[in-house]
CSV table of C-alpha atoms in Angstrom, one decimal:
chain,number,residue,atom,x,y,z
A,1,MET,CA,-94.1,35.5,72.7
A,2,ALA,CA,-91.3,37.2,73.9
A,3,ILE,CA,-88.4,35.9,76.4
A,4,SER,CA,-89.2,36.4,79.5
A,5,SER,CA,-86.7,38.2,81.2
A,6,ASN,CA,-86.5,35.7,84.0
A,7,SER,CA,-85.8,33.4,80.9
A,8,ASP,CA,-82.6,31.5,80.7
A,9,VAL,CA,-83.0,31.1,77.0
A,10,GLN,CA,-81.0,34.1,75.2
A,11,VAL,CA,-82.2,34.3,72.2
A,12,THR,CA,-78.9,35.3,69.5
A,13,ASP,CA,-79.6,38.8,66.7
A,14,ASN,CA,-78.4,35.7,64.2
A,15,HIS,CA,-81.7,33.6,65.2
A,16,LEU,CA,-79.8,30.5,67.6
A,17,LEU,CA,-81.1,30.1,71.1
A,18,LEU,CA,-78.4,29.6,73.8
A,19,TYR,CA,-79.0,27.9,76.9
A,20,PRO,CA,-76.9,27.3,79.7
A,21,LYS,CA,-74.4,24.6,79.6
A,22,ASP,CA,-74.6,21.3,81.5
A,23,GLN,CA,-78.3,22.3,82.4
A,24,GLU,CA,-81.2,20.5,81.4
A,25,ILE,CA,-83.9,22.5,79.8
A,26,THR,CA,-87.4,22.1,81.8
A,27,LYS,CA,-90.4,22.5,81.5
A,28,THR,CA,-91.7,26.3,80.3
A,29,ASP,CA,-87.9,27.7,79.2
A,30,LEU,CA,-89.1,24.5,76.5
A,31,GLN,CA,-92.7,26.1,76.0
A,32,SER,CA,-90.6,29.4,75.4
A,33,MET,CA,-88.0,28.0,73.3
A,34,ILE,CA,-91.2,26.1,71.0
A,35,SER,CA,-93.4,29.8,70.4
A,36,GLN,CA,-89.7,32.1,69.8
A,37,ASN,CA,-89.4,29.4,66.7
A,38,GLU,CA,-92.9,29.2,66.0
A,39,ASP,CA,-92.1,33.4,65.0
A,40,TRP,CA,-89.4,32.3,63.0
A,41,ALA,CA,-91.6,29.5,61.4
A,42,ALA,CA,-93.9,32.2,60.6
A,43,ASP,CA,-90.9,33.9,57.9
A,44,TYR,CA,-90.5,30.4,56.8
A,45,LYS,CA,-93.8,29.5,55.2
A,46,GLU,CA,-93.5,32.9,53.9
A,47,ASN,CA,-91.0,32.0,52.1
A,48,LEU,CA,-91.7,29.5,51.6
A,49,GLN,CA,-94.9,30.5,49.5
A,50,LEU,CA,-93.4,33.2,47.9
A,51,TYR,CA,-91.0,30.0,46.1
A,52,ILE,CA,-94.1,28.1,45.6
A,53,GLY,CA,-96.1,30.3,43.5
A,54,GLN,CA,-98.8,32.2,45.6
A,55,HIS,CA,-97.5,36.1,46.1
A,56,ASP,CA,-98.9,38.5,48.0
A,57,ILE,CA,-101.6,39.5,44.2
A,58,LEU,CA,-103.5,36.7,44.3
A,59,THR,CA,-104.7,37.9,47.8
A,60,ALA,CA,-104.3,41.6,46.8
A,61,THR,CA,-108.0,43.5,47.4
A,62,LYS,CA,-110.2,42.7,44.4
A,63,LYS,CA,-110.8,46.1,41.9
A,64,ILE,CA,-114.0,47.3,42.0
A,65,PHE,CA,-113.5,48.5,38.1
A,66,GLY,CA,-111.7,47.9,34.7
A,67,PRO,CA,-109.3,44.7,34.3
A,68,ASP,CA,-108.2,42.8,37.3
A,69,ASN,CA,-105.2,41.3,36.5
A,70,ARG,CA,-103.1,38.8,38.8
A,71,LEU,CA,-99.5,38.2,37.0
A,72,VAL,CA,-97.1,36.7,39.1
A,73,VAL,CA,-92.9,36.4,38.6
A,74,ASN,CA,-92.0,34.2,40.5
A,75,MET,CA,-87.9,35.5,41.2
A,76,PRO,CA,-87.9,33.5,44.0
A,77,HIS,CA,-88.2,29.8,42.7
A,78,TYR,CA,-86.2,30.8,39.5
A,79,ILE,CA,-83.2,32.1,42.4
A,80,VAL,CA,-83.8,29.5,44.8
A,81,ASP,CA,-83.2,27.0,41.8
A,82,THR,CA,-80.5,28.4,40.2
A,83,PHE,CA,-77.9,28.9,42.8
A,84,ASN,CA,-78.7,25.4,44.6
A,85,GLY,CA,-78.4,24.0,41.4
A,86,TYR,CA,-74.9,26.2,40.0
A,87,PHE,CA,-73.4,24.7,44.6
A,88,MET,CA,-75.4,21.4,44.4
A,89,GLY,CA,-75.7,20.4,41.0
A,90,ASN,CA,-72.7,18.1,40.8
A,91,PRO,CA,-72.5,16.7,43.9
A,92,PRO,CA,-69.9,16.5,46.7
A,93,LYS,CA,-67.5,14.2,46.0
A,94,ILE,CA,-66.3,12.7,50.2
A,95,THR,CA,-63.1,10.6,50.6
A,96,LEU,CA,-61.6,9.1,52.9
A,97,PRO,CA,-57.8,8.2,52.0
A,98,ASP,CA,-57.9,4.6,53.5
A,99,LYS,CA,-59.4,2.4,50.6
A,100,GLY,CA,-61.6,0.3,52.4
A,101,GLN,CA,-62.6,2.4,54.8
A,102,ASN,CA,-63.6,5.3,51.5
A,103,GLN,CA,-65.7,1.8,50.3
A,104,SER,CA,-67.7,1.3,53.3
A,105,LEU,CA,-68.0,4.8,53.3
A,106,GLN,CA,-69.6,5.2,50.1
A,107,ASP,CA,-71.3,2.5,50.9
A,108,TRP,CA,-72.7,4.0,53.3
A,109,ASN,CA,-73.6,7.3,51.5
A,110,ASP,CA,-75.2,5.6,48.6
A,111,SER,CA,-77.7,2.9,51.1
A,112,ASN,CA,-78.6,6.1,52.1
A,113,SER,CA,-79.0,8.5,48.9
A,114,LEU,CA,-77.0,11.2,50.9
A,115,GLN,CA,-76.5,13.3,47.6
A,116,ASP,CA,-80.3,13.5,47.2
A,117,ARG,CA,-79.9,15.0,50.8
A,118,LEU,CA,-77.9,17.1,50.2
A,119,ASN,CA,-79.6,18.1,48.1
A,120,GLU,CA,-82.5,18.9,49.5
A,121,VAL,CA,-80.5,20.5,53.0
A,122,SER,CA,-78.5,22.5,50.3
A,123,LYS,CA,-82.0,23.6,49.1
A,124,GLN,CA,-83.7,24.2,52.3
A,125,ALA,CA,-80.7,26.1,54.0
A,126,ASP,CA,-81.3,28.8,50.7
A,127,LEU,CA,-84.9,28.6,50.9
A,128,TYR,CA,-84.6,29.0,55.1
A,129,GLY,CA,-81.5,30.1,55.7
A,130,ARG,CA,-80.4,26.7,58.3
A,131,SER,CA,-81.4,23.3,57.1
A,132,PHE,CA,-80.9,20.3,59.6
A,133,LEU,CA,-79.9,17.0,59.1
A,134,PHE,CA,-80.8,14.2,61.8
A,135,PHE,CA,-79.4,11.2,62.2
A,136,TYR,CA,-81.3,8.4,64.0
A,137,GLN,CA,-81.6,4.5,64.8
A,138,ASP,CA,-84.0,2.7,62.8
A,139,GLU,CA,-85.7,-1.1,63.7
A,140,ASP,CA,-82.4,-2.9,62.7
A,141,ALA,CA,-79.8,-1.0,64.9
A,142,GLU,CA,-78.2,0.2,60.9
A,143,THR,CA,-78.0,3.9,61.5
A,144,LYS,CA,-80.0,6.6,58.8
A,145,VAL,CA,-80.3,9.8,57.7
A,146,ALA,CA,-82.8,11.9,56.8
A,147,VAL,CA,-83.7,15.9,56.2
A,148,VAL,CA,-85.5,18.4,59.1
A,149,SER,CA,-87.4,21.4,57.8
A,150,PRO,CA,-86.6,24.2,60.8
A,151,GLN,CA,-90.2,24.7,61.1
A,152,LYS,CA,-90.5,22.4,63.0
A,153,ALA,CA,-87.2,21.7,64.7
A,154,PHE,CA,-85.0,23.6,66.2
A,155,MET,CA,-81.2,23.8,67.8
A,156,VAL,CA,-80.1,25.2,71.0
A,157,TYR,CA,-76.1,25.2,72.1
A,158,ASP,CA,-75.1,26.3,75.3
A,159,ASP,CA,-74.3,29.9,76.3
A,160,THR,CA,-70.0,29.5,76.0
A,161,VAL,CA,-68.0,30.9,73.3
A,162,ALA,CA,-68.1,28.0,71.5
A,163,GLN,CA,-71.0,27.9,71.2
A,164,ARG,CA,-71.6,23.9,71.2
A,165,PRO,CA,-75.5,21.6,70.6
A,166,LEU,CA,-76.6,21.0,73.7
A,167,ALA,CA,-79.9,19.9,72.3
A,168,PHE,CA,-81.4,18.7,69.1
A,169,ILE,CA,-85.5,19.3,69.4
A,170,THR,CA,-88.0,18.1,67.0
A,171,TYR,CA,-92.7,18.6,68.1
A,172,ALA,CA,-95.8,18.6,66.0
A,173,LYS,CA,-98.6,19.7,67.2
A,174,ASP,CA,-100.7,17.2,69.7
A,175,ARG,CA,-103.9,15.7,67.3
A,176,LYS,CA,-106.2,14.5,69.9
A,177,GLY,CA,-105.7,17.6,71.7
A,178,LYS,CA,-104.6,15.4,75.3
A,179,SER,CA,-101.6,18.2,74.6
A,180,GLN,CA,-100.3,21.6,72.6
A,181,TRP,CA,-97.1,20.2,71.4
A,182,LEU,CA,-95.8,17.3,70.8
A,183,GLY,CA,-91.5,15.6,70.8
A,184,ASN,CA,-88.6,15.1,71.6
A,185,ILE,CA,-85.4,16.9,73.2
A,186,TYR,CA,-82.3,14.7,71.7
A,187,TYR,CA,-79.4,15.3,73.8
A,188,ALA,CA,-76.1,14.0,73.7
A,189,ASN,CA,-76.5,11.0,76.5
A,190,LYS,CA,-80.0,10.6,76.0
A,191,THR,CA,-84.1,11.6,74.7
A,192,VAL,CA,-86.3,12.5,76.5
A,193,ALA,CA,-89.9,13.0,74.9
A,194,PHE,CA,-92.7,15.7,76.1
A,195,GLY,CA,-96.2,16.3,76.4
A,196,ASP,CA,-98.1,19.0,78.9
A,197,GLU,CA,-94.9,16.7,80.7
A,198,LEU,CA,-90.9,15.9,80.6
A,199,GLY,CA,-91.6,12.4,80.3
A,200,GLU,CA,-89.6,9.0,79.0
A,201,GLU,CA,-85.7,8.3,78.4
A,202,THR,CA,-83.9,6.5,76.2
A,203,PRO,CA,-79.7,6.1,76.3
A,204,ASN,CA,-78.3,8.3,72.9
A,205,PRO,CA,-76.1,5.9,70.5
A,206,TYR,CA,-73.5,8.2,69.1
A,207,GLY,CA,-73.0,10.1,72.7
A,208,MET,CA,-73.4,14.1,71.0
A,209,VAL,CA,-76.2,15.8,70.1
A,210,PRO,CA,-77.4,13.0,66.8
A,211,ALA,CA,-79.0,16.1,64.1
A,212,VAL,CA,-75.7,19.2,62.0
A,213,GLU,CA,-77.5,22.4,61.4
A,214,PHE,CA,-76.8,24.0,57.4
A,215,ILE,CA,-77.3,26.9,56.8
A,216,ASP,CA,-75.8,29.3,54.0
A,217,ASN,CA,-74.6,32.1,56.6
A,218,VAL,CA,-73.9,33.3,60.3
A,219,GLU,CA,-77.0,34.9,59.5
A,220,ARG,CA,-79.2,32.5,58.5
A,221,GLN,CA,-80.8,34.4,56.3
A,222,GLY,CA,-82.4,32.6,52.7
A,223,VAL,CA,-80.8,33.3,49.3
A,224,PHE,CA,-84.0,35.7,48.8
A,225,ASP,CA,-84.7,37.4,51.8
A,226,ASN,CA,-83.6,41.0,51.2
A,227,VAL,CA,-85.0,41.0,48.0
A,228,LYS,CA,-88.3,39.8,48.7
A,229,THR,CA,-89.6,43.3,48.6
A,230,LEU,CA,-88.3,44.1,45.1
A,231,CYS,CA,-90.0,40.5,43.6
A,232,GLN,CA,-93.4,41.2,45.7
A,233,SER,CA,-93.4,45.3,43.4
A,234,LEU,CA,-92.3,43.1,40.3
A,235,ASP,CA,-96.3,41.5,40.2
A,236,LYS,CA,-98.2,44.6,40.8
A,237,VAL,CA,-95.9,46.6,38.2
A,238,LEU,CA,-96.4,43.4,35.7
A,239,SER,CA,-100.3,42.7,36.3
A,240,GLN,CA,-100.1,46.8,36.7
A,241,LYS,CA,-99.3,46.5,32.6
A,242,ALA,CA,-100.7,43.8,31.4
A,243,ASN,CA,-103.7,45.7,32.5
A,244,GLN,CA,-104.0,49.3,31.5
A,245,VAL,CA,-102.5,46.5,28.0
A,246,GLU,CA,-105.9,45.6,28.4
A,247,TYR,CA,-107.7,49.2,28.5
A,248,PHE,CA,-106.7,50.2,25.5
A,249,ASP,CA,-108.3,46.7,24.0
A,250,ASN,CA,-112.0,47.5,25.7
A,251,ALA,CA,-111.5,51.0,24.8
A,252,TYR,CA,-114.3,52.9,24.3
A,253,LEU,CA,-115.4,54.3,20.5
A,254,LYS,CA,-117.1,58.2,21.3
A,255,MET,CA,-120.1,58.8,19.1
A,256,LEU,CA,-121.0,62.6,19.3
A,257,GLY,CA,-122.8,64.8,17.1
A,258,LEU,CA,-123.9,62.0,14.8
A,259,ASN,CA,-127.1,61.2,14.6
A,260,LEU,CA,-127.1,57.3,13.9
A,261,ASP,CA,-131.4,57.3,14.8
A,262,LYS,CA,-132.5,56.8,11.1
A,263,ASP,CA,-135.9,55.1,12.3
A,264,GLY,CA,-136.6,57.6,14.1
A,265,ASP,CA,-137.0,55.7,17.5
A,266,GLY,CA,-134.8,57.5,19.1
A,267,LYS,CA,-132.6,54.6,19.3
A,268,PRO,CA,-128.8,55.0,17.6
A,269,ASP,CA,-129.2,52.1,15.0
A,270,VAL,CA,-126.6,50.3,16.4
A,271,ASP,CA,-125.5,47.6,19.7
A,272,ILE,CA,-123.7,50.0,21.9
A,273,MET,CA,-123.4,48.3,24.7
A,274,GLN,CA,-121.4,45.0,22.4
A,275,ASN,CA,-119.0,47.6,20.4
A,276,HIS,CA,-117.7,49.5,23.3
A,277,MET,CA,-119.2,52.4,22.1
A,278,ILE,CA,-120.5,56.7,23.8
A,279,TYR,CA,-122.9,58.3,21.6
A,280,SER,CA,-124.8,61.6,21.9
A,281,PRO,CA,-126.2,63.6,18.9
A,282,ASP,CA,-126.8,66.8,20.7
A,283,ALA,CA,-124.5,68.4,19.4
A,284,GLU,CA,-124.6,70.3,15.0
A,285,ALA,CA,-122.7,67.6,12.5
A,286,ALA,CA,-120.2,70.0,11.8
A,287,ASP,CA,-118.9,69.9,15.5
A,288,ALA,CA,-119.2,65.6,15.3
A,289,VAL,CA,-116.6,64.4,17.1
A,290,VAL,CA,-115.6,60.8,17.0
A,291,ASP,CA,-112.5,58.9,18.3
A,292,PHE,CA,-111.4,56.7,21.2
A,293,ILE,CA,-112.0,57.6,25.2
A,294,SER,CA,-108.1,56.8,25.5
A,295,LYS,CA,-106.0,57.8,28.9
A,296,PRO,CA,-102.0,58.4,29.4
A,297,ASP,CA,-99.8,55.6,28.3
A,298,GLY,CA,-97.4,54.8,30.4
A,299,ASP,CA,-95.5,52.1,28.5
A,300,THR,CA,-92.0,53.6,28.0
A,301,MET,CA,-92.1,54.1,32.6
A,302,GLN,CA,-93.6,50.6,33.7
A,303,GLU,CA,-90.4,49.0,30.7
A,304,ASN,CA,-87.5,51.2,32.7
A,305,MET,CA,-89.7,50.0,36.4
A,306,LEU,CA,-89.4,47.2,35.0
A,307,ASN,CA,-86.5,46.7,33.4
A,308,ARG,CA,-84.5,47.9,37.2
A,309,LEU,CA,-87.3,46.2,39.1
A,310,MET,CA,-85.2,43.5,37.6
A,311,ASP,CA,-81.8,44.0,37.8
A,312,LEU,CA,-82.0,44.8,41.4
A,313,ILE,CA,-83.2,41.8,41.9
A,314,TYR,CA,-79.6,39.7,41.1
A,315,GLN,CA,-77.9,41.7,41.5
A,316,THR,CA,-78.9,42.3,45.1
A,317,SER,CA,-80.0,38.4,44.8
A,318,GLN,CA,-76.1,37.8,43.5
A,319,VAL,CA,-77.6,35.6,41.7
A,320,VAL,CA,-76.7,35.5,38.2
A,321,ASN,CA,-79.4,36.5,35.3
A,322,LEU,CA,-78.4,32.9,32.0
A,323,ASN,CA,-81.0,34.3,30.6
A,324,ASP,CA,-78.8,37.3,29.9
A,325,LYS,CA,-78.2,37.6,26.1
A,326,GLU,CA,-75.0,39.2,27.5
A,327,PHE,CA,-74.0,36.3,29.3
A,328,SER,CA,-75.2,33.1,26.5
A,329,GLY,CA,-73.2,35.2,23.9
A,330,ASN,CA,-70.3,35.4,26.5
A,331,SER,CA,-67.6,32.3,25.4
A,332,SER,CA,-64.6,33.7,27.1
A,333,GLY,CA,-64.7,31.7,30.3
A,334,VAL,CA,-62.7,34.5,32.1
A,335,ALA,CA,-65.1,36.3,31.5
A,336,LEU,CA,-68.4,33.3,32.2
A,337,LYS,CA,-66.0,34.1,35.4
A,338,TYR,CA,-65.4,37.7,36.4
A,339,LYS,CA,-69.4,37.1,35.4
A,340,MET,CA,-70.5,35.2,38.2
A,341,LEU,CA,-68.0,35.8,41.1
A,342,PRO,CA,-70.8,37.6,43.8
A,343,MET,CA,-72.7,34.0,43.1
A,344,GLN,CA,-69.1,32.3,43.5
A,345,ASN,CA,-68.1,34.0,46.2
A,346,MET,CA,-71.4,33.6,48.1
A,347,ALA,CA,-70.9,29.8,46.7
A,348,ALA,CA,-67.2,29.3,48.8
A,349,ASN,CA,-69.2,30.6,51.7
A,350,LYS,CA,-71.7,28.4,51.7
A,351,GLU,CA,-69.0,25.8,51.1
A,352,ARG,CA,-67.0,26.5,54.1
A,353,LYS,CA,-70.2,25.9,56.3
A,354,PHE,CA,-71.6,22.7,54.9
A,355,ARG,CA,-67.5,21.4,55.1
A,356,GLN,CA,-68.4,22.1,58.8
A,357,GLY,CA,-71.9,20.9,59.4
A,358,LEU,CA,-70.5,17.6,57.0
A,359,ARG,CA,-67.7,16.4,59.4
A,360,GLN,CA,-69.7,17.0,62.6
A,361,CYS,CA,-72.1,14.6,60.5
A,362,TYR,CA,-69.1,12.2,59.3
A,363,ARG,CA,-68.6,12.1,63.2
A,364,ILE,CA,-71.9,10.9,64.0
A,365,LEU,CA,-72.0,8.7,62.1
A,366,PHE,CA,-68.8,7.1,63.1
A,367,SER,CA,-69.1,7.4,66.8
A,368,LEU,CA,-70.7,3.8,66.4
A,369,GLY,CA,-66.6,2.8,64.6
A,370,ARG,CA,-69.5,0.6,62.3
A,371,VAL,CA,-68.6,2.3,59.2
A,372,ALA,CA,-65.6,3.6,59.5
A,373,PRO,CA,-63.6,3.6,62.8
A,374,GLU,CA,-63.9,6.5,65.5
A,375,ASP,CA,-61.9,8.9,65.0
A,376,ALA,CA,-61.9,9.1,60.9
A,377,TRP,CA,-63.6,11.9,60.8
A,378,SER,CA,-61.1,13.6,60.9
A,379,ASP,CA,-58.9,11.8,58.1
A,380,LEU,CA,-62.4,13.3,55.3
A,381,ASP,CA,-61.3,14.5,52.4
A,382,PHE,CA,-64.1,16.8,50.5
A,383,ASN,CA,-65.1,18.6,46.8
A,384,PHE,CA,-67.2,20.4,46.0
A,385,PRO,CA,-67.8,20.3,42.4
A,386,ARG,CA,-69.5,23.6,41.0
A,387,ASN,CA,-71.9,23.2,38.4
A,388,MET,CA,-70.8,25.3,35.4
A,389,PRO,CA,-70.3,25.1,31.6
A,390,ALA,CA,-66.5,24.3,31.3
A,391,ASN,CA,-64.6,25.0,27.8
A,392,VAL,CA,-63.0,21.5,27.9
A,393,GLU,CA,-60.7,22.8,25.2
A,394,SER,CA,-59.7,25.4,26.9
A,395,GLU,CA,-58.5,23.5,30.1
A,396,ALA,CA,-56.9,21.1,28.4
A,397,ASP,CA,-54.5,23.7,27.0
A,398,THR,CA,-53.5,24.8,30.5
A,399,ALA,CA,-53.6,21.0,31.3
A,400,GLN,CA,-50.9,20.3,28.7
A,401,LYS,CA,-49.4,23.7,28.9
A,402,LEU,CA,-48.4,22.6,32.7
A,403,SER,CA,-47.3,19.9,32.0
A,404,GLY,CA,-43.5,20.8,31.8
A,405,ILE,CA,-43.8,22.3,34.2
A,406,THR,CA,-45.9,20.6,37.2
A,407,SER,CA,-46.9,17.3,38.5
A,408,GLN,CA,-49.3,15.5,35.7
A,409,GLU,CA,-51.6,15.1,39.5
A,410,THR,CA,-52.2,18.8,39.0
A,411,ALA,CA,-51.6,19.2,35.6
A,412,LEU,CA,-54.6,16.7,35.4
A,413,SER,CA,-56.5,18.8,38.2
A,414,VAL,CA,-57.5,21.7,36.2
A,415,LEU,CA,-59.3,19.3,33.8
A,416,SER,CA,-63.1,18.8,34.9
A,417,ILE,CA,-63.9,16.0,33.1
A,418,VAL,CA,-61.4,14.5,36.0
A,419,ASP,CA,-63.4,13.6,38.9
A,420,ASP,CA,-59.9,12.4,40.7
A,421,PRO,CA,-56.4,13.3,39.3
A,422,LYS,CA,-55.2,10.6,41.5
A,423,GLU,CA,-57.1,7.5,40.0
A,424,GLU,CA,-56.5,9.0,36.3
A,425,LEU,CA,-52.9,9.4,36.5
A,426,LYS,CA,-53.0,6.0,38.0
A,427,ARG,CA,-55.4,4.8,34.8
A,428,LYS,CA,-52.8,6.5,32.1
A,429,GLN,CA,-50.2,4.5,34.3
A,430,GLU,CA,-51.2,1.6,33.4
A,431,GLU,CA,-52.5,2.3,30.7
A,432,GLN,CA,-49.0,2.6,29.0
A,433,ALA,CA,-48.1,-0.4,30.1
A,434,GLU,CA,-51.0,-2.1,28.7
A,435,LYS,CA,-49.9,-0.5,25.5
A,436,VAL,CA,-46.2,-1.6,25.9
A,437,LYS,CA,-46.6,-5.3,26.6
A,438,ASN,CA,-49.0,-5.6,23.7
A,439,MET,CA,-46.8,-3.3,21.4
A,440,PRO,CA,-47.2,-5.1,17.0
A,441,GLY,CA,-44.8,-7.2,15.6
A,442,LEU,CA,-43.0,-8.0,18.8
A,443,PRO,CA,-43.0,-11.8,19.0
A,444,PHE,CA,-44.4,-12.3,22.8
A,445,ALA,CA,-44.7,-9.3,24.5
A,446,ALA,CA,-42.2,-7.2,25.0
A,447,THR,CA,-42.4,-7.4,29.8
A,448,ASP,CA,-42.2,-11.4,28.7
A,449,GLN,CA,-39.2,-10.3,26.8
A,450,GLN,CA,-37.6,-8.3,29.1
A,451,LYS,CA,-37.8,-11.5,31.8
A,452,ASP,CA,-36.4,-13.8,29.6
A,453,GLN,CA,-33.4,-11.7,29.5
A,454,ASP,CA,-33.3,-11.2,33.1
A,455,GLU,CA,-33.7,-14.9,33.2
A,456,SER,CA,-30.8,-15.2,30.8
A,457,LEU,CA,-28.5,-12.5,31.7
A,458,GLY,CA,-28.7,-14.9,34.9
A,459,GLY,CA,-27.6,-18.0,33.5
A,460,GLU,CA,-24.8,-16.8,32.5
A,461,ALA,CA,-24.0,-15.2,35.4
A,462,ASP,CA,-24.9,-19.1,36.6
A,463,GLY,CA,-21.9,-20.4,34.8
A,464,GLU,CA,-18.9,-18.1,34.7
A,465,GLU,CA,-19.6,-19.0,38.7
A,466,GLU,CA,-19.3,-22.8,37.7
């Protein structure tokens, strides 16, 4: 259903719904928005089917004659899981500079399994092009967070240049049949339930729209949207190759010009059907033909096509082939980074979008002042470590060379095994102090010795004064 020309709803090329600022959504416009999202949901469902391996070839019209193999090469699953594992395999580190506030933040993250939630949001963004984190109050008035799929939810933005969130809408089919859709509109100041009509209103404790949209890119494209046709073609070519292999296994033996009817009953003395034979005794023995019925062999052409499709899928999706022999055999850290550069660029763009989304998430969370002060969201620090093989020996060599040029903290930051350079430097200093304190061969700890020396000096000074 297209948005009518007299509606206040605008639909952008990058799949955004815009509505006039400071204006509440009418029932008619709400229905138009839901219909528009249902159109987009058809693409989301197609992507999900591709991801779980339900490709078009499985439901294609059956062949009347010959082998009919239906093989699926689930490249969408590989692309999504590989890229999501690279981006979110090592969960992001989210911290506040204040120690007490940071501990409260980590406790909330752990109690809400935030790392798992972020992994699911990231995966949905790769799969659908977008996903949502939704904040709500549980029965104990504690703030909780849930992952919401775009198949039955969408964000409405205002029509200003800033395009700020105006409302978040969730909906579902009315199973009792009283209304077409049931759901809620979450504004910054209230929540409005709806069915056939706009209904009950309840206050929103956060003072802002309690949901955040996460995206990989502004076009809101999934990570394999650009290679869907290539993936479908790969299924067809491989299935046809399997058909050809099966055809040659079942090839018929042609026997012409031979008389195999020794007993004179008019039938050949072999089982033609079970042995895949075609028999004709009409020709003279001198012209007898015994060979297999075959069709032209297109193996080379098919192999070239398969290789071309695989290469195009990897190149276009910008996700590396981790099973590539050249890739796996290349141990140089610099060479690995060059091979992964397209995926690194894509992940860097996604990271910028996720940083914005996470900052807005914590702005919502801190708005109640329980986990951290209301304005603490601006002090958050985010670190998104990539999940990729690390050459620790090479990193250690680099850190050692940098230690005489940069600060120790900067030198430690190049080590992938060090999560927090500041904390690591602190632990190192504490270990060194403990080692000095417990040096062997001393009658008592060095710190106590120093203390006694200080006291002795102080005593001598006192004596001189006296």
